[in-house]
Coordinates of C-alpha atoms in Angstrom, one line a residue:
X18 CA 0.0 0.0 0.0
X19 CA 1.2 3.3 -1.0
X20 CA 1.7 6.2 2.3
X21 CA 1.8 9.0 -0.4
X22 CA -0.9 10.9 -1.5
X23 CA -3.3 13.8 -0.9
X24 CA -4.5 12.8 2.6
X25 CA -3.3 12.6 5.9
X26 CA -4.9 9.6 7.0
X27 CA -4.6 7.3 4.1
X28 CA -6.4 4.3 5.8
X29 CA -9.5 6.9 6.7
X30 CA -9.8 7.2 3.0
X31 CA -9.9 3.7 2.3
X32 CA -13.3 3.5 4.5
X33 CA -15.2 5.4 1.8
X34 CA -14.6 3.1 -1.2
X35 CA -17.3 1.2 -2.2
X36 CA -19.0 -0.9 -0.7
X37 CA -16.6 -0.9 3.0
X38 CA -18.6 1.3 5.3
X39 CA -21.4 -1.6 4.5
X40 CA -19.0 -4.6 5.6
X41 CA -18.2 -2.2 8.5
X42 CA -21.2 -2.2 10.0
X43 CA -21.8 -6.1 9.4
X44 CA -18.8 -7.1 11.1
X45 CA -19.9 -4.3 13.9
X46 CA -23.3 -6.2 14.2
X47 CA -21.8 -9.6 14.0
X48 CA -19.3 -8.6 16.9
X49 CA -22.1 -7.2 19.0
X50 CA -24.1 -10.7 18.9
X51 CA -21.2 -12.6 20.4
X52 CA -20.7 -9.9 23.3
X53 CA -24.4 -9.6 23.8
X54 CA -24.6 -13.7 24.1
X55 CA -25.4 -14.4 27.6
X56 CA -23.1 -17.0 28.0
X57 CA -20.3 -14.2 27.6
X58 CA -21.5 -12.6 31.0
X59 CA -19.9 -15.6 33.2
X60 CA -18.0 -17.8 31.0
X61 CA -16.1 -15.4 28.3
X62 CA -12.9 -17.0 29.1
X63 CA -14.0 -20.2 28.0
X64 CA -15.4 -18.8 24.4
X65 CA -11.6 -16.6 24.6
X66 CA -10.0 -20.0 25.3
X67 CA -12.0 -21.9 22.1
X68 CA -11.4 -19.1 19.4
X69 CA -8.0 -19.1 20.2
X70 CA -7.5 -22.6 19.1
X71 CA -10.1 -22.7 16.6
X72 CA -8.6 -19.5 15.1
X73 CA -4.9 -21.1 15.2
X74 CA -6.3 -24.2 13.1
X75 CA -7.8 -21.6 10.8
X76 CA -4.6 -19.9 9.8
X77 CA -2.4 -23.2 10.0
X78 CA -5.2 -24.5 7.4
X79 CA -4.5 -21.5 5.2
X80 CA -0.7 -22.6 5.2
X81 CA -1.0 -26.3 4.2
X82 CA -1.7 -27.6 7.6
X83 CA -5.8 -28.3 7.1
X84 CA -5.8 -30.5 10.4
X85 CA -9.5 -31.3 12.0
X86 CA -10.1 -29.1 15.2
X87 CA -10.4 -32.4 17.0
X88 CA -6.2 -33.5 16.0
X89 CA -5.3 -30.1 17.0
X90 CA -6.9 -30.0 20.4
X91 CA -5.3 -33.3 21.2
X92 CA -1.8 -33.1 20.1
X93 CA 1.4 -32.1 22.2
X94 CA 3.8 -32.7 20.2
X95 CA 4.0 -30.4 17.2
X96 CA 7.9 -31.2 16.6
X97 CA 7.3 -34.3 13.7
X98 CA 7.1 -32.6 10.7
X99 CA 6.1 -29.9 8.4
X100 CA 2.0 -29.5 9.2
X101 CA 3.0 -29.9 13.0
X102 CA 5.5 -27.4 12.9
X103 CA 2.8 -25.1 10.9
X104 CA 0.0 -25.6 13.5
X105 CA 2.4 -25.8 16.5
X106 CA 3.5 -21.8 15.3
X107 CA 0.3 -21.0 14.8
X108 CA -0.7 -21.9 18.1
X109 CA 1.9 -20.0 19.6
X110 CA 1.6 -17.1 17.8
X111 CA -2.3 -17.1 18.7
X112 CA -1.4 -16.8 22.5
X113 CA 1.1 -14.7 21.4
X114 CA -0.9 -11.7 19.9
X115 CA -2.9 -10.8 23.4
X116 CA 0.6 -10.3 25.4
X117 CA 1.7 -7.2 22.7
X118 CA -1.3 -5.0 22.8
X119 CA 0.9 -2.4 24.7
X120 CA 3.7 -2.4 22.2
X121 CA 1.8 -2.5 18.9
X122 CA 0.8 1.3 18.9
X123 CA 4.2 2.5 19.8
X124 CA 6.5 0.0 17.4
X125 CA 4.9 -2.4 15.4
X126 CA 8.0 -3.2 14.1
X127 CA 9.2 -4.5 17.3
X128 CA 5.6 -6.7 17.7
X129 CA 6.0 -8.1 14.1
X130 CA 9.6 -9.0 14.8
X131 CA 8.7 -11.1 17.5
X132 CA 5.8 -12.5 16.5
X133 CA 8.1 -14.0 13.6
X134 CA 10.6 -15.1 16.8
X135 CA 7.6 -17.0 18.3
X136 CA 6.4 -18.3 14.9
X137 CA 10.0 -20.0 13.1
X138 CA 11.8 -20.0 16.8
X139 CA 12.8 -23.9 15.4
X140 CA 15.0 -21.9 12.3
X141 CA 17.7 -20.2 12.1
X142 CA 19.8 -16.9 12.4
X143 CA 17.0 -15.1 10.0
X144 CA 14.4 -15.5 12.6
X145 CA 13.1 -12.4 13.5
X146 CA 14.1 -9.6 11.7
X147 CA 13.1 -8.7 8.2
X148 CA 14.6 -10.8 5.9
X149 CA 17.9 -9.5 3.4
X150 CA 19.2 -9.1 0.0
X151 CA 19.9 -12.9 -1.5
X152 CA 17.8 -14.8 1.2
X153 CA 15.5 -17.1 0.1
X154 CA 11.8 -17.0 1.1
X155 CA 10.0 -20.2 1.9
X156 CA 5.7 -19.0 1.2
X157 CA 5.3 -21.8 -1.1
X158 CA 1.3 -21.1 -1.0
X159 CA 1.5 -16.8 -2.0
X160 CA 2.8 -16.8 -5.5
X161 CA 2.7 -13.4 -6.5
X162 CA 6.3 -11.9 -7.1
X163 CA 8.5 -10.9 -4.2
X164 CA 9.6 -7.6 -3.5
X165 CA 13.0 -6.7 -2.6
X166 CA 14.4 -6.4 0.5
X167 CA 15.0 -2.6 0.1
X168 CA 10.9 -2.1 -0.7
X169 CA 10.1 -4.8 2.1
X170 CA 11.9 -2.0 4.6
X171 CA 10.4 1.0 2.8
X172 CA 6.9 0.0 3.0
X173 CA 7.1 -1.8 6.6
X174 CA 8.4 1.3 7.5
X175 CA 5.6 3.5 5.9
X176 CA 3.3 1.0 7.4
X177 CA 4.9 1.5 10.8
X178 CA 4.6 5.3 10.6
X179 CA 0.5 4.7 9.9
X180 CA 0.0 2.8 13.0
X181 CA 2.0 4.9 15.4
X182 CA 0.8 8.1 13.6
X183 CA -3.0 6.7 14.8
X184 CA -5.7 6.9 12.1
X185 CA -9.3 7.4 12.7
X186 CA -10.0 4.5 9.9
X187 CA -12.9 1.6 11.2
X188 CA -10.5 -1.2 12.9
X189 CA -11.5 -3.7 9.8
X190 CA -10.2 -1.7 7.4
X191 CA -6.8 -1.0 9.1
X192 CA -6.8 -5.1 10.2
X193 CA -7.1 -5.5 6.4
X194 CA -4.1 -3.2 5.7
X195 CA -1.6 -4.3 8.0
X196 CA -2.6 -8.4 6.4
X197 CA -2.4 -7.3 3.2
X198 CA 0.8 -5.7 3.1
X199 CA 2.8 -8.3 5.2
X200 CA 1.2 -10.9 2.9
X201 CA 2.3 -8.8 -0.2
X202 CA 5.2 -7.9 0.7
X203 CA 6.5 -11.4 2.7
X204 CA 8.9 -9.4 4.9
X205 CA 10.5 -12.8 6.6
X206 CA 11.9 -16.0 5.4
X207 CA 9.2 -18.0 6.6
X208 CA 5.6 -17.9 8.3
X209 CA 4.9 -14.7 6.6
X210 CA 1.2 -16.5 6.4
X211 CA 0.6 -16.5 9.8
X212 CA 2.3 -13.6 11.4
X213 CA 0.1 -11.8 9.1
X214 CA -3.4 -13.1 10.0
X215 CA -1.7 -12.5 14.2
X216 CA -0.6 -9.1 13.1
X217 CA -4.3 -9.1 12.4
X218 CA -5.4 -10.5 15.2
X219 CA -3.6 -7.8 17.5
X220 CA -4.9 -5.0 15.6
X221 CA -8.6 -6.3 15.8
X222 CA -8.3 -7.0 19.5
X223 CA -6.0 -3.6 20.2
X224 CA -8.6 -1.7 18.3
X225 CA -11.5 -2.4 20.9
X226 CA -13.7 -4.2 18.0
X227 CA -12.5 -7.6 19.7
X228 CA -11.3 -6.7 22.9
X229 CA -11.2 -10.5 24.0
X230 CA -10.6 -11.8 20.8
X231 CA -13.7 -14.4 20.6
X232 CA -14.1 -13.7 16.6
X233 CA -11.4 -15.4 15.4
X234 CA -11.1 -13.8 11.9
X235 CA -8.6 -16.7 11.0
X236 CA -11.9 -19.2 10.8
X237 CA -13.6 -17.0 8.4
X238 CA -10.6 -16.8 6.1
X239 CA -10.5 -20.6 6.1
X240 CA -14.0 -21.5 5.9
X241 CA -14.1 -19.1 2.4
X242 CA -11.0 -20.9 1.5
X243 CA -7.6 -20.6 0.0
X244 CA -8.7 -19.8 -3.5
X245 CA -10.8 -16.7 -2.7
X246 CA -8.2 -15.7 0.2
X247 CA -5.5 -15.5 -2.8
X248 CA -7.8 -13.9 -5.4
X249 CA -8.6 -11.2 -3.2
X250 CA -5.1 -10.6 -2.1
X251 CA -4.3 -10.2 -5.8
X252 CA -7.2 -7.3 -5.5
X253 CA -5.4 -5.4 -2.6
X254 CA -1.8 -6.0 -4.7
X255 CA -3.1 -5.0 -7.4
X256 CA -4.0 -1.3 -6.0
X257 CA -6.9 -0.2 -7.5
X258 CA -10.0 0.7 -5.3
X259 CA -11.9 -1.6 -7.1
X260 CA -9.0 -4.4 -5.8
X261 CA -8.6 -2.6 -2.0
X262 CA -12.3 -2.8 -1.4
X263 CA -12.9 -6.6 -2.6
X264 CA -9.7 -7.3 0.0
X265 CA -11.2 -5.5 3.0
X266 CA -14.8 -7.0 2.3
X267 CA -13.4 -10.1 2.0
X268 CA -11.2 -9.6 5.3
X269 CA -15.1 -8.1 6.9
X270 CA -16.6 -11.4 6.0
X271 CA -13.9 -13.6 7.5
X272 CA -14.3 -11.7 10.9
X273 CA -18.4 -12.1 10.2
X274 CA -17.4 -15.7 9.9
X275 CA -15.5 -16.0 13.3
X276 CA -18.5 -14.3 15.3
X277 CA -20.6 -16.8 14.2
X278 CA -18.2 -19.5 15.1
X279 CA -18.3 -17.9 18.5
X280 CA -21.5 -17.8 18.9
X281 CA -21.9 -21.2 18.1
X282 CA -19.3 -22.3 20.7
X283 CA -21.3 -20.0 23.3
X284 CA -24.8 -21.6 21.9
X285 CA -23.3 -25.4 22.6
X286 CA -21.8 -23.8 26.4
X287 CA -25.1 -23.0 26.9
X288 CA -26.6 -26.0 26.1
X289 CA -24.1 -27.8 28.3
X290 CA -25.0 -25.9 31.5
X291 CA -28.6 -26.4 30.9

């Protein structure tokens, strides 16, 4: 996403294109029927507790790892191979996002650094820090062509300078951004994927829309699958407003998605205290 332009709040702007105000106040309503659930009164934690896994399965799903809810609930080991390694960083990276709410507003670079710590902690010396010129980037499911390492630390920069700077831009539209542009521009070696869809989390959580993250965006982006998830992150590369709305209505439904996930889980907790 390009920082330049006529207005000082480039995110705001992105609120009025077409058709985004209307996913805005969907995913608003969607969010207020999970808080308003009465189940959330006593037993929040529990929903909190259940989104966090179900949303880890969702993003590991997203990067090759579609493992049934059940397998990921019941596994403690996720050292055997390449999906366990997948879901066992997603995992982490979902408990993860709630501990760097302070920190996000004030250096998201920082945040995004270490969520890439906690995701690829089993790799090497690249972990961590945005990746250099000549190193090889392992996103075998996002095709579109890399940047270079000098753009990766312009724009993650420019991106940086939107969040601290503070924008008065609905949270699902700035959630959209900051997934967008880490999926477009791949910043790391590895697990670009799913430090994106945490960076998301954290914004959508740090934003008040989900202060205790029980819509578990990841879910939504999962349930509408991998093929519409890529053809609408060709929309946001691509730029055009056309391209930028159809990724943040896309991104709007996936959170729509989680609520109702949510609610089920609170529907079934409900049942189970009757």
């Amino acid at each position: 996403m390009s920082t330049t332009g006529a207005t000082a709040d480039p995110l705001a702007a992105l609120g009025s294109l077409p058709g985004v105000a209307e996913s805005v106040e969907s995913v608003r309503k969607a969010v207020d029927r999970v808080y308003g659930h009465r189940v959330m009164r006593r037993r929040s934690t529990a929903v909190t507790s259940e989104a966090a896994l179900r949303g880890a399965r969702g993003s590991a799903a997203l990067s090759g790892a579609d493992w049934a809810l059940e397998e990921v609930r019941r596994r403690s080991d996720f050292s055997a191979d390449d999906q366990s390694l997948a879901v066992g960083a997603a995992l982490r990276l979902t408990a993860e996002a709630g501990q760097l709410l302070s920190i996000w507003r004030q250096s998201p670079l920082r945040v995004l650094a270490r969520l890439h710590l906690v995701a690829a902690a089993d790799q090497g010396d690249e972990v961590g820090r945005p990746r250099q010129a000549g190193e090889p980037v392992d996103e075998p499911l996002v095709e579109l062509e890399l940047p270079t390492a000098d753009e990766v630390a312009g724009r993650l920069d420019g991106l940086a300078q939107l969040i601290v700077a503070g924008s008065s831009a609905p949270a699902l539209v700035t959630a959209a951004v900051v997934h967008g542009e880490l999926l477009a521009l791949r910043p790391f070696v590895s697990r670009n994927g799913l430090v994106a869809r945490a960076a998301e989390r954290v914004v959508l959580i740090g934003s008040g829309l989900d202060p205790k993250s029980v819509c578990p965006a990841e879910v939504g982006h999962a349930e509408l699958g991998r093929a519409a998830y890529l053809a609408a992150l060709d929309g946001y590369v691509s730029g055009t407003p056309e391209g930028m709305a159809a990724w943040i209505i896309h991104c709007g439904r996936a959170i729509e998605l989680g609520a109702r996930e949510s609610t089920a889980v609170c529907e079934a907790l409900q049942r189970g205290a009757a």
